[in-house]
Short mmCIF file of C-alpha atoms in Angstrom, two decimals:
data_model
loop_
_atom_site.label_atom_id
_atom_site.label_comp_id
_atom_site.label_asym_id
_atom_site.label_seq_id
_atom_site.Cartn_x
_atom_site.Cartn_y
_atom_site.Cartn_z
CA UNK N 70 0.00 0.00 0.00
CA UNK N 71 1.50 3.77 -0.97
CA UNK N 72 2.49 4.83 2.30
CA UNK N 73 2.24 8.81 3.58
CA UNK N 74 4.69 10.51 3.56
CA UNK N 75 6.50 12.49 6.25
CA UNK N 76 8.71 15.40 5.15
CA UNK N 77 11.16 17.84 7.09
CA UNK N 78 11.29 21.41 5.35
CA UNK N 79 14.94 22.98 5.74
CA UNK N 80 15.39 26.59 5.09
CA UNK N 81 18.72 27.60 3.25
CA UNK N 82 20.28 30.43 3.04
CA UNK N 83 23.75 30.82 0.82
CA UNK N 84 24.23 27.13 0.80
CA UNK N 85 23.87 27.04 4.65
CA UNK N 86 20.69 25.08 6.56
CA UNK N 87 19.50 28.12 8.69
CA UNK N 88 16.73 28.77 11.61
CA UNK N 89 18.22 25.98 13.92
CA UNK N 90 18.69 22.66 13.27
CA UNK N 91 19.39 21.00 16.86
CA UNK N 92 20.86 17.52 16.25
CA UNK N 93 23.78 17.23 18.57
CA UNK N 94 25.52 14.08 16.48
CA UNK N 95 25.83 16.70 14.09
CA UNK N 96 29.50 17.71 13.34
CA UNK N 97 28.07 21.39 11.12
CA UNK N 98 24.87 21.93 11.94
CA UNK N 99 24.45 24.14 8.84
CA UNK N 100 25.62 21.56 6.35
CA UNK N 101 22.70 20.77 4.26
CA UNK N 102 24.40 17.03 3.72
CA UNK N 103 24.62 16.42 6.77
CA UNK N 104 21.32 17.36 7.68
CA UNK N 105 19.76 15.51 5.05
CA UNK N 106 21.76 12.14 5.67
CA UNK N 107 20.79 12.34 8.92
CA UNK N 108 16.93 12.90 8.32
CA UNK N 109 17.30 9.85 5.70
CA UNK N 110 18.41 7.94 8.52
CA UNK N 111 15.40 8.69 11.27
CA UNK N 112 13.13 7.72 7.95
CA UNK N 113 12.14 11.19 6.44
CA UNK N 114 10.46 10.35 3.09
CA UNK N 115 11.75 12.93 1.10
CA UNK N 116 13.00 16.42 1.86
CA UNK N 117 12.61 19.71 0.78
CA UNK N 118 14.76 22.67 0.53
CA UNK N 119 13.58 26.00 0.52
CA UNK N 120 15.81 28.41 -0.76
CA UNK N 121 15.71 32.15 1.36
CA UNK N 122 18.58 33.48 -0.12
CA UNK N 123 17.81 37.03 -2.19
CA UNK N 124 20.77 37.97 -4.03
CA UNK N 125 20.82 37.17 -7.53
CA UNK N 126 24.21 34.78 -7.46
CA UNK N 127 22.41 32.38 -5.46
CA UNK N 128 21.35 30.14 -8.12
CA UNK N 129 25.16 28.68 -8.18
CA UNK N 130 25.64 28.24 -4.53
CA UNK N 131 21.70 26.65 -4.56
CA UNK N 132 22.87 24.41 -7.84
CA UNK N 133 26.31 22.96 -5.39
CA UNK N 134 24.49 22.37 -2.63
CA UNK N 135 21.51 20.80 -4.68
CA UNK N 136 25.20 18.78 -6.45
CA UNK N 137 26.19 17.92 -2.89
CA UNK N 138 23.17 16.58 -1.35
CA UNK N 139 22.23 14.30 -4.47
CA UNK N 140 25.94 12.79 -4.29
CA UNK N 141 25.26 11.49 -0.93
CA UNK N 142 21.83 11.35 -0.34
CA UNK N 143 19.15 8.84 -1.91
CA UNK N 144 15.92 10.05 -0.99
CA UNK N 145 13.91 11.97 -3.10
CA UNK N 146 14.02 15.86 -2.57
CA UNK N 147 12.70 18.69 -3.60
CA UNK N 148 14.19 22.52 -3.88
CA UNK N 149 11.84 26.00 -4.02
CA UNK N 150 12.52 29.01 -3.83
CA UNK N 151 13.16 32.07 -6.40
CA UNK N 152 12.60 29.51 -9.55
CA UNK N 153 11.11 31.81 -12.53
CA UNK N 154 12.45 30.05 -15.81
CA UNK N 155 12.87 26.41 -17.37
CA UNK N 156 16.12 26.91 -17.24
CA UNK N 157 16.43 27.34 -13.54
CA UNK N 158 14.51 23.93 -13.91
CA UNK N 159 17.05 22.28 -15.94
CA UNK N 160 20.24 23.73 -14.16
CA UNK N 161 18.38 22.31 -10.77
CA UNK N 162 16.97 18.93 -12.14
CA UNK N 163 20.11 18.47 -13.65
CA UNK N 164 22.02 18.70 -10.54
CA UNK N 165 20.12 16.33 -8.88
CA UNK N 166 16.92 18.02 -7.42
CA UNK N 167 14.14 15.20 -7.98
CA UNK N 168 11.81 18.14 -8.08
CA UNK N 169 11.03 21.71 -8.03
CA UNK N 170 8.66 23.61 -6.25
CA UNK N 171 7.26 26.81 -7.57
CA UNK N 172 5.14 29.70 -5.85
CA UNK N 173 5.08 33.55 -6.59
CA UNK N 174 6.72 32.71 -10.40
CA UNK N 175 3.67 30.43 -10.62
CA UNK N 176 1.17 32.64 -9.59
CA UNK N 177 3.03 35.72 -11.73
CA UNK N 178 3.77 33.57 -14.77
CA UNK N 179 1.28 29.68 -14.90
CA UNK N 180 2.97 29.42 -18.24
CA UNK N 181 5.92 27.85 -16.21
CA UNK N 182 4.00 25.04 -14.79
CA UNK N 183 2.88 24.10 -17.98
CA UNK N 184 6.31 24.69 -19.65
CA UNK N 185 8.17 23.11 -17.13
CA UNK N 186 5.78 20.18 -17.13
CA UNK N 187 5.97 20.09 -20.79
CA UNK N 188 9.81 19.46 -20.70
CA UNK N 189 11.07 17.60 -17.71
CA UNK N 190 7.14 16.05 -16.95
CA UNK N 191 4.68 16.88 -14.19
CA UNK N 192 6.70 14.58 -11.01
CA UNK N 193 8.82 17.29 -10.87
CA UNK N 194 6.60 20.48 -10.77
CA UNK N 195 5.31 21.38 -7.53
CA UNK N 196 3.08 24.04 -6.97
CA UNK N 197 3.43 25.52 -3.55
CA UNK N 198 0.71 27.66 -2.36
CA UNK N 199 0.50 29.90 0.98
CA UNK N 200 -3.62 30.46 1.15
CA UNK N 201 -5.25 32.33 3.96
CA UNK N 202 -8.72 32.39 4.86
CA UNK N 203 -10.54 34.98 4.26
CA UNK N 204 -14.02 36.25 6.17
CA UNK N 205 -16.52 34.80 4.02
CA UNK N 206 -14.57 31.77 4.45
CA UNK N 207 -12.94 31.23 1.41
CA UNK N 208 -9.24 31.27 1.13
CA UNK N 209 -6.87 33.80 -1.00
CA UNK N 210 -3.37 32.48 -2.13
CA UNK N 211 -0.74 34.88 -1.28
CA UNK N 212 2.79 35.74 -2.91
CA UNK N 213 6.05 37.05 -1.79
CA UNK N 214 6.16 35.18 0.84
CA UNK N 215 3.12 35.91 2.44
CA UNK N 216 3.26 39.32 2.29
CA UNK N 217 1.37 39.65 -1.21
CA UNK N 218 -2.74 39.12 -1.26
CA UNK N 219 -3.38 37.99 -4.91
CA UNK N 220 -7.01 38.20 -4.40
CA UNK N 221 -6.97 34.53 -6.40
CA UNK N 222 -9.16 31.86 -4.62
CA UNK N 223 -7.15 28.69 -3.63
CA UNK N 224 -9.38 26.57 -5.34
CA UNK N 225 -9.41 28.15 -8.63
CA UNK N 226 -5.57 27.99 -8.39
CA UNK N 227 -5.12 24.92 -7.01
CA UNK N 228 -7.49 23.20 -10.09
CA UNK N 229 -5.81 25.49 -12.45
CA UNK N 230 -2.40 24.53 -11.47
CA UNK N 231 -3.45 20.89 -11.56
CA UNK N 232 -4.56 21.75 -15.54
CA UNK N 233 -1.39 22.92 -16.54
CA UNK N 234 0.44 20.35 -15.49
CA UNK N 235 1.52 20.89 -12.01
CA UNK N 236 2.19 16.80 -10.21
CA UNK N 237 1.72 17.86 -6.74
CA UNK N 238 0.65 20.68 -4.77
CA UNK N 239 2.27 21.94 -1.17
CA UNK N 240 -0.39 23.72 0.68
CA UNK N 241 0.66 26.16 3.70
CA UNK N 242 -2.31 27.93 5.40
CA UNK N 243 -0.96 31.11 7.02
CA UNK N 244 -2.83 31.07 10.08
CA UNK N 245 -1.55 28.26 11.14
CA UNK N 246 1.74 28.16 10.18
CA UNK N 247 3.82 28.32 13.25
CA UNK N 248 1.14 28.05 15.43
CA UNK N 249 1.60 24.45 16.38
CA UNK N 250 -2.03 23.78 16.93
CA UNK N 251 -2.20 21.48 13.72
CA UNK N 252 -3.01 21.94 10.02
CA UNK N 253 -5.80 23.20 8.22
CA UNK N 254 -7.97 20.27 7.76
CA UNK N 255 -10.85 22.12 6.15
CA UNK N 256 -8.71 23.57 3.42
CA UNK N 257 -6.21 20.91 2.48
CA UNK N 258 -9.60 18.40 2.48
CA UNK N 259 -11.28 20.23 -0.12
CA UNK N 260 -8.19 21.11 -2.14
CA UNK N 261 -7.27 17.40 -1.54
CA UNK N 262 -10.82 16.23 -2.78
CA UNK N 263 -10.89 18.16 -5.48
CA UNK N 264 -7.67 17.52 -7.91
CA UNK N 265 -5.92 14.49 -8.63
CA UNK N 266 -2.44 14.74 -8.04
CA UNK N 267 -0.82 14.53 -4.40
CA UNK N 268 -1.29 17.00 -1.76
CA UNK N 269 1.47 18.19 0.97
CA UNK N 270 0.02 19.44 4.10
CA UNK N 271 2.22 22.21 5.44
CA UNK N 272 1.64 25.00 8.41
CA UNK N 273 0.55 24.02 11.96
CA UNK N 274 2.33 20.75 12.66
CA UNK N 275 2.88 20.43 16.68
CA UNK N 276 1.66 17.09 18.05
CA UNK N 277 1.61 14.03 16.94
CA UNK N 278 -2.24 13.75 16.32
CA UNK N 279 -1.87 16.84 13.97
CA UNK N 280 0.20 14.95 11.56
CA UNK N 281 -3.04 12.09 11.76
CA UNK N 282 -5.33 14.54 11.68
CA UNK N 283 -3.61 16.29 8.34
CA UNK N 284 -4.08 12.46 7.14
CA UNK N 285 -7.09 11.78 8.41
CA UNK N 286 -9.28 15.19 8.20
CA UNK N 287 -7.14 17.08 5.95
CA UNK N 288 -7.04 13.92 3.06
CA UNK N 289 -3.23 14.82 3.09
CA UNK N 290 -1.11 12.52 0.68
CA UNK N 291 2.01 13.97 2.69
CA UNK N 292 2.65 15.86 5.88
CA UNK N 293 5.47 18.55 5.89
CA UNK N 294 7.12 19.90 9.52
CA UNK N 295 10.30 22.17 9.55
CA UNK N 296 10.78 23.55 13.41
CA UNK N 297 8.98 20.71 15.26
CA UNK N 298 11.54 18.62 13.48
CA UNK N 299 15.11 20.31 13.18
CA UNK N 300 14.58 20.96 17.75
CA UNK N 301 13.77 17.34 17.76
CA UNK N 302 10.87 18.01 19.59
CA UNK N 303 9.66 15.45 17.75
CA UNK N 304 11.43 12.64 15.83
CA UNK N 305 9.96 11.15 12.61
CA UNK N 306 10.28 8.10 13.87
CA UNK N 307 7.67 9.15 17.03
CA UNK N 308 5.56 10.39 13.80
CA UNK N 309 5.68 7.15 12.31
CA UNK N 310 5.22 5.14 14.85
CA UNK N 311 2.24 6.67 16.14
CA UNK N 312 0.33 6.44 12.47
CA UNK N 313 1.46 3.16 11.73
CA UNK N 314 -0.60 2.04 15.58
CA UNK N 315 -3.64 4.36 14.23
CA UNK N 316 -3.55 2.12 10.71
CA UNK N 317 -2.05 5.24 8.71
CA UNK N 318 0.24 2.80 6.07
CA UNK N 319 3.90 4.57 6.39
CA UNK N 320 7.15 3.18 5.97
CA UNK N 321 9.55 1.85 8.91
CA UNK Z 64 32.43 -0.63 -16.48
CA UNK Z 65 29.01 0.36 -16.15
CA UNK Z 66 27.28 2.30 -18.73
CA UNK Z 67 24.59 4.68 -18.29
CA UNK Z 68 22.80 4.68 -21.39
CA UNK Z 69 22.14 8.52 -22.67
CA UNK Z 70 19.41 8.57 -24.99
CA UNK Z 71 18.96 12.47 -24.26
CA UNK Z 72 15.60 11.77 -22.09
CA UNK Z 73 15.30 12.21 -18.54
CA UNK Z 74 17.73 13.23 -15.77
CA UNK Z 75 20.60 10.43 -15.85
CA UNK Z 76 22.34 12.19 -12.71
CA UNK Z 77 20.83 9.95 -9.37
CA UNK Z 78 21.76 7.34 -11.47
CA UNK Z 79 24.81 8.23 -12.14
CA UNK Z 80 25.17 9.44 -8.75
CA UNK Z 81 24.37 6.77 -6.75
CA UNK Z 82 26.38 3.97 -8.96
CA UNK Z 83 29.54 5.73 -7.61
CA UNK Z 84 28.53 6.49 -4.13
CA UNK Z 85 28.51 2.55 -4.15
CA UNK Z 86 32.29 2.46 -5.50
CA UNK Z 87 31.69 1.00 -8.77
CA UNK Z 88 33.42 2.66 -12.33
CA UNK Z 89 30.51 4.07 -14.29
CA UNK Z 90 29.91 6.63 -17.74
CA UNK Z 91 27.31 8.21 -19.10
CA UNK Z 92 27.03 7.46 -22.63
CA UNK Z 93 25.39 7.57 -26.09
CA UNK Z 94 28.37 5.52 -27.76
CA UNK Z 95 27.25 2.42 -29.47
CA UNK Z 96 30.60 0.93 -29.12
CA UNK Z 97 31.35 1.98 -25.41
CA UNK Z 98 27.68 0.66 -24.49
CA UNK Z 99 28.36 -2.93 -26.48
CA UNK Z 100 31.66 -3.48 -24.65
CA UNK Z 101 30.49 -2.58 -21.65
CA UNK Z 102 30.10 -5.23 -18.55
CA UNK Z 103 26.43 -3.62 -17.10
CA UNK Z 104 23.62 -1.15 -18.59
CA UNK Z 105 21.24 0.85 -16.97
CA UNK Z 106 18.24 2.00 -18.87
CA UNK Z 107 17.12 5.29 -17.36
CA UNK Z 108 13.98 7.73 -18.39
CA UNK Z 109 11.43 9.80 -17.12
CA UNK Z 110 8.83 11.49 -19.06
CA UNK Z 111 6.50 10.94 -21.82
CA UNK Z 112 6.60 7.26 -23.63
CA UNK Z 113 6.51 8.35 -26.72
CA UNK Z 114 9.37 11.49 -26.59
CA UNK Z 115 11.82 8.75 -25.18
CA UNK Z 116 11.37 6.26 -27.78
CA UNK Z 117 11.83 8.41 -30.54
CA UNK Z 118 14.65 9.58 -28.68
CA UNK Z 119 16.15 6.25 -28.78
CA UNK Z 120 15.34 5.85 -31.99
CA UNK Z 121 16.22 9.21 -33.72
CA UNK Z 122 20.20 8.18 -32.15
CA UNK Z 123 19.93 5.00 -32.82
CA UNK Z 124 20.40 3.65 -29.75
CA UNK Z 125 17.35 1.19 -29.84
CA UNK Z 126 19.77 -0.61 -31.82
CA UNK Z 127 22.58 -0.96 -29.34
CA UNK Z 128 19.98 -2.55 -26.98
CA UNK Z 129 18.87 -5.01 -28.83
CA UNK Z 130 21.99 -5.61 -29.35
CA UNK Z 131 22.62 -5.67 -26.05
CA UNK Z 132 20.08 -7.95 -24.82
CA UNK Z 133 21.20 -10.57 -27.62
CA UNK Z 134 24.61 -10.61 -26.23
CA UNK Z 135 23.17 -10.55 -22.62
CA UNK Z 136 24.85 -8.01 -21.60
CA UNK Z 137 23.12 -7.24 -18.01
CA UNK Z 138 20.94 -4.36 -18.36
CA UNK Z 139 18.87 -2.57 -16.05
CA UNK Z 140 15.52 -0.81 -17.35
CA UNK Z 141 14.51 1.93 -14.40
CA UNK Z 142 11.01 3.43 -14.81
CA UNK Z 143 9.80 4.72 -17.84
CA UNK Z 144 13.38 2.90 -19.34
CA UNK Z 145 11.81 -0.45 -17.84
CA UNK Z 146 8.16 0.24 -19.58
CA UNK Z 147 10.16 0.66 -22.94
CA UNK Z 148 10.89 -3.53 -22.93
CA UNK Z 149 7.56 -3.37 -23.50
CA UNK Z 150 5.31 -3.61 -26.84
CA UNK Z 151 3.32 -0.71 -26.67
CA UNK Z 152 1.74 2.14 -23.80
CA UNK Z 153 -1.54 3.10 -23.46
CA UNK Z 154 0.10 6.94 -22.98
CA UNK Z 155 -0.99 9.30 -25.86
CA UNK Z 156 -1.38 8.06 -29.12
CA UNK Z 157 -0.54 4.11 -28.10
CA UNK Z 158 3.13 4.26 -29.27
CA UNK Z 159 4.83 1.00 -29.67
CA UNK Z 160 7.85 0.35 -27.58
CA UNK Z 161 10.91 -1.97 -27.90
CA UNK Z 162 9.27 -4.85 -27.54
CA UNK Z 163 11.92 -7.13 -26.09
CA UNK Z 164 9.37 -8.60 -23.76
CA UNK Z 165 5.68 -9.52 -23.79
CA UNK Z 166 3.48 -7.20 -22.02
CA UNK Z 167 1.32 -4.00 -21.80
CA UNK Z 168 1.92 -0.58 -20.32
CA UNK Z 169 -1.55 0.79 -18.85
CA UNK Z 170 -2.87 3.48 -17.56
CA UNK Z 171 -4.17 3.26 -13.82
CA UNK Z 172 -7.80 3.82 -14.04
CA UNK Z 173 -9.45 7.18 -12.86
CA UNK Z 174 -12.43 5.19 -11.55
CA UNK Z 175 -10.29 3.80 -8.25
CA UNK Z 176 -10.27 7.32 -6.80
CA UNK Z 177 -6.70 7.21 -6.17
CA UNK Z 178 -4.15 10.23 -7.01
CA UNK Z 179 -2.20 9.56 -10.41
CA UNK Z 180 0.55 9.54 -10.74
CA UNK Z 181 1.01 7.41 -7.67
CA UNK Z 182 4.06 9.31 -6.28
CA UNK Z 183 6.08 7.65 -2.72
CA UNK Z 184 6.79 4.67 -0.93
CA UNK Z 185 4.95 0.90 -1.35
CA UNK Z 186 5.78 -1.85 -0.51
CA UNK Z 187 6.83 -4.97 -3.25
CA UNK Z 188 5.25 -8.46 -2.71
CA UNK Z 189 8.39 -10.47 -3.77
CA UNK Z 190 7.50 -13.11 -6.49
CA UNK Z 191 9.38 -15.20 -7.01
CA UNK Z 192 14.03 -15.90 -5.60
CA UNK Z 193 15.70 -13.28 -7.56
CA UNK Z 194 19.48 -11.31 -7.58
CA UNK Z 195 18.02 -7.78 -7.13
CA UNK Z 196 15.73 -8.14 -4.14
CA UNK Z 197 18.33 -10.77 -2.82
CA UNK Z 198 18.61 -10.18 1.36
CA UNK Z 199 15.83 -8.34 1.25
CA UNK Z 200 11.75 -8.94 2.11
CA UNK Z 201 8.75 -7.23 0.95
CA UNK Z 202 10.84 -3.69 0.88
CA UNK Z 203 9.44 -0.48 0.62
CA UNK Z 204 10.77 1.15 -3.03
CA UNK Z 205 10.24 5.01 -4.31
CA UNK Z 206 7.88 5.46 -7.07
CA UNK Z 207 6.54 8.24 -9.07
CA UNK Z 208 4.44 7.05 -12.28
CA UNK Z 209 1.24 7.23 -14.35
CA UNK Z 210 1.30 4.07 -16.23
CA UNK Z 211 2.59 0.80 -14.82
CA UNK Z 212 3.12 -2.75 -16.78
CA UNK Z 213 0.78 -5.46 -17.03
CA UNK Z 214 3.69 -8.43 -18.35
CA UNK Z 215 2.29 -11.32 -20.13
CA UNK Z 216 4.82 -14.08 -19.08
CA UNK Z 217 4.53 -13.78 -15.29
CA UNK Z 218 7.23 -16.09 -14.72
CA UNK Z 219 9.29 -13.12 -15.44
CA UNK Z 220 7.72 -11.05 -12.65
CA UNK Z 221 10.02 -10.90 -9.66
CA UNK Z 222 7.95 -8.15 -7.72
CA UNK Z 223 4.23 -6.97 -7.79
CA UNK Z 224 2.88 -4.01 -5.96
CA UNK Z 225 -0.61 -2.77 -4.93
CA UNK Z 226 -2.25 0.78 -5.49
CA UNK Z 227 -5.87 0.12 -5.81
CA UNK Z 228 -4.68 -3.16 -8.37
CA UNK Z 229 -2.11 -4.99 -8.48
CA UNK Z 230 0.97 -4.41 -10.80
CA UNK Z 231 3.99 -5.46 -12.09
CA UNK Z 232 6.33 -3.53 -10.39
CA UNK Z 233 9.81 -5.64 -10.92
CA UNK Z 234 10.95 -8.20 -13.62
CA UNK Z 235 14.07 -10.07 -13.94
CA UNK Z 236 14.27 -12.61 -16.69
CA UNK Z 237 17.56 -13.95 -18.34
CA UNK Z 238 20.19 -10.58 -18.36
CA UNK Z 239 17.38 -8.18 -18.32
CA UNK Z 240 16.50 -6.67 -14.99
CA UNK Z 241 13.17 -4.00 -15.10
CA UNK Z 242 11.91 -2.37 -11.95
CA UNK Z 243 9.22 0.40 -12.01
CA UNK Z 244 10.29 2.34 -8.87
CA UNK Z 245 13.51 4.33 -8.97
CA UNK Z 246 16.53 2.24 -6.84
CA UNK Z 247 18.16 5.55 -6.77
CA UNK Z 248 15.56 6.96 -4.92
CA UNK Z 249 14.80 4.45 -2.47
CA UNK Z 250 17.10 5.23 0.35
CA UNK Z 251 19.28 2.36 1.76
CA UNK Z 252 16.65 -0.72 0.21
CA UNK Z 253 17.37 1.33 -3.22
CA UNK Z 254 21.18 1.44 -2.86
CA UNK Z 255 21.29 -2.48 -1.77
CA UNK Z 256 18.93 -3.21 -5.13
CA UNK Z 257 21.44 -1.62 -7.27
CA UNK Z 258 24.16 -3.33 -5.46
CA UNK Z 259 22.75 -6.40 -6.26
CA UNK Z 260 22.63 -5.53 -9.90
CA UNK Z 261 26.22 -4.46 -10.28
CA UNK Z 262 27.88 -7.35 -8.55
#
């Protein structure tokens, strides 16, 4: 049975794993190998990168890490952050990145998805959205991030992303993110529900029956956690472990 | 030495990357002669059916492995390169494949309700003794795929997976060596698979 997935977000910043990882077998806590070999070995599913860095030669120090991590690491990961052409798709695919995930250039420019789909197929396009809920209940998708209100509704993007050609969708709701009082169920369900290709769960994570519930409630095909994570607050094993007793199929 | 067949489709880097992380010699190559002399082959691709066999096809290198398979060279066929053995997909337009083996590439169906493509970790149901799954039981493998095989001879299946049916999700017959999910992908279990291979 296709097991769900459990995925640690790491933040990078000029090459270097930032906001605190806190694994004390670590020799650099900063070095994104390192990092990831060791969340391949407590049974992370895949990982993703998120690129912070602003300055516009970061797309060589992003492309050696991306180099690094692939030569030592055999996991599927994924790598976002201030993509806006196919050919930051190919210089990142080509360095190893299983896939790519894609948010304000997506939103600014859904020609990409499609593009990018078109030429290196839809496994390795992933739309990431940040959506917020709005007062009549609905939810906007947000750009820049976070800071940006698109006025787009999440659904219409989320079904329009799936159109062009986008194979998964990462789904952060704002309010909850960094709240630790568990995902948006209601939102990731009906997203979930509604297109065809895997959803990731993202925002909220800080127990362990919020990563069932994102299963469960939300429809999740994947649960992402970055803090909860990297302070070992929790271990992906704990995660595991307590899904696999609730009959959630994951891999141990 | 192990050749990596380039056929200009798909990213032939994990590959690449993970045959020397295990210490063994490899190249990446699109060189008839360097791919007939050498001692293993790994089939690679991702992407559309029909793009990658006309890529083979357009360089010729459909050729080398048939050519290959005739001199049993042992080759490994990884994802879309192991739905390629195959006589034709159901993707697009139906386009025919190599045809090495018996055996159909189909689409899963919409009506099971389940995402496509089907895109993480299952588990195989080992089939039958085999080299690549050799020391290790029911394992869980990284997949990522639309379209999965349906093989005629079923002796030749070494490993079938569920995800709403059941399908073929490993073969091993004579020198040829097909599995659906990516080894290079699947962690430690992938690693020891390729191992297997290259030994």
């Amino acid at each position: 049975m296709l097991s769900k997935r459990i995925i640690p977000c790491l933040d990078v910043h000029n090459g270097r794993v930032v906001k605190g990882v806190n694994f004390v077998n670590l020799r650099d806590a900063g070095d994104p190998v390192e990092i990831a070999k060791e969340y391949d070995r407590q049974g992370a599913d895949e990982l993703v990168f998120l690129d912070i860095t602003a300055s516009s030669d970061a797309r060589n120090i992003v492309i050696d890490m991306v180099e690094a991590v692939a030569s030592q690491v055999f996991i599927p990961f994924t790598v976002g952050g201030g993509i806006r052409t196919v050919e930051d798709f190919r210089d990142i695919l080509r360095a190893g990145a299983d896939k790519i995930s894609i948010n304000s250039s997506a939103v600014e420019n859904p020609q990409l998805i499609h593009d990018a789909a078109e030429k290196f197929g839809s496994q390795c396009v992933v739309v990431a959205m940040d959506v917020k809920r709005k007062e009549d209940g609905n939810y906007s998708v947000y750009v820049h991030g976070g800071r940006k209100d698109t006025g787009i509704d999440a659904l219409e993007w989320a079904k329009k992303a799936e159109a062009l050609g986008a194979g998964e969708i990462l789904l952060t709701a704002m309010d909850s993110d960094g709240t630790k009082n568990g995902y948006d169920n209601a939102i990731t369900a009906k997203i979930s529900e509604m297109v065809s290709i895997p959803v990731i769960a993202s925002g909220g994570a800080g127990k362990l029956e919020h990563f069932y519930d994102g299963i469960v409630k939300g429809k999740a095909d994947a649960v992402l956690a970055a803090s909860l994570f990297h302070y070992k607050e929790l271990t992906i094993r704990q995660v595991k472990e307590y899904l696999k007793e609730r009959d959630i199929p994951v891999r141990i | 030495m192990i050749s990596i067949i380039d056929y200009g489709a798909g990213n032939l880097n994990s590959v690449e990357k993970a045959v020397r992380f295990l210490g063994f010699e490899c190249t990446v190559t699109g060189d008839r002669d360097e791919i007939l002399s050498s001692d293993k082959l790994i089939l690679p691709g991702v992407g559309a059916f029909e793009d990658a066999m006309k890529h083979l096809q357009d360089t010729g290198l459909h050729r080398a492995v048939y050519d290959a398979v005739e001199k049993k060279i042992p080759i490994l066929g990884i994802c879309l390169g192991m739905q390629l053995f195959y006589e034709q997909s159901e993707e697009g337009n139906g386009p025919l494949g190599l045809g090495i083996l018996k055996g159909k590439i189909k689409r899963f169906p919409d009506t099971l309700d389940l995402k496509i493509p089907q895109m993480g970790w299952n588990n195989l149901k080992i089939q039958k003794k085999c080299r690549l799954f050799d020391g290790l039981e029911n394992p869980y493998v990284y997949f990522v795929h639309s379209y999965y095989l349906e093989a005629e001879n079923r002796n030749e299946v070494a490993a079938t997976c569920e995800y709403g049916i059941s399908f073929d999700a490993a073969v091993e017959t004579g020198s040829i060596f097909l599995t659906q999910f990516h080894p290079e992908k699947s962690g430690e279990t992938g690693l020891k698979i390729l191992k297997n291979f290259m030994e």
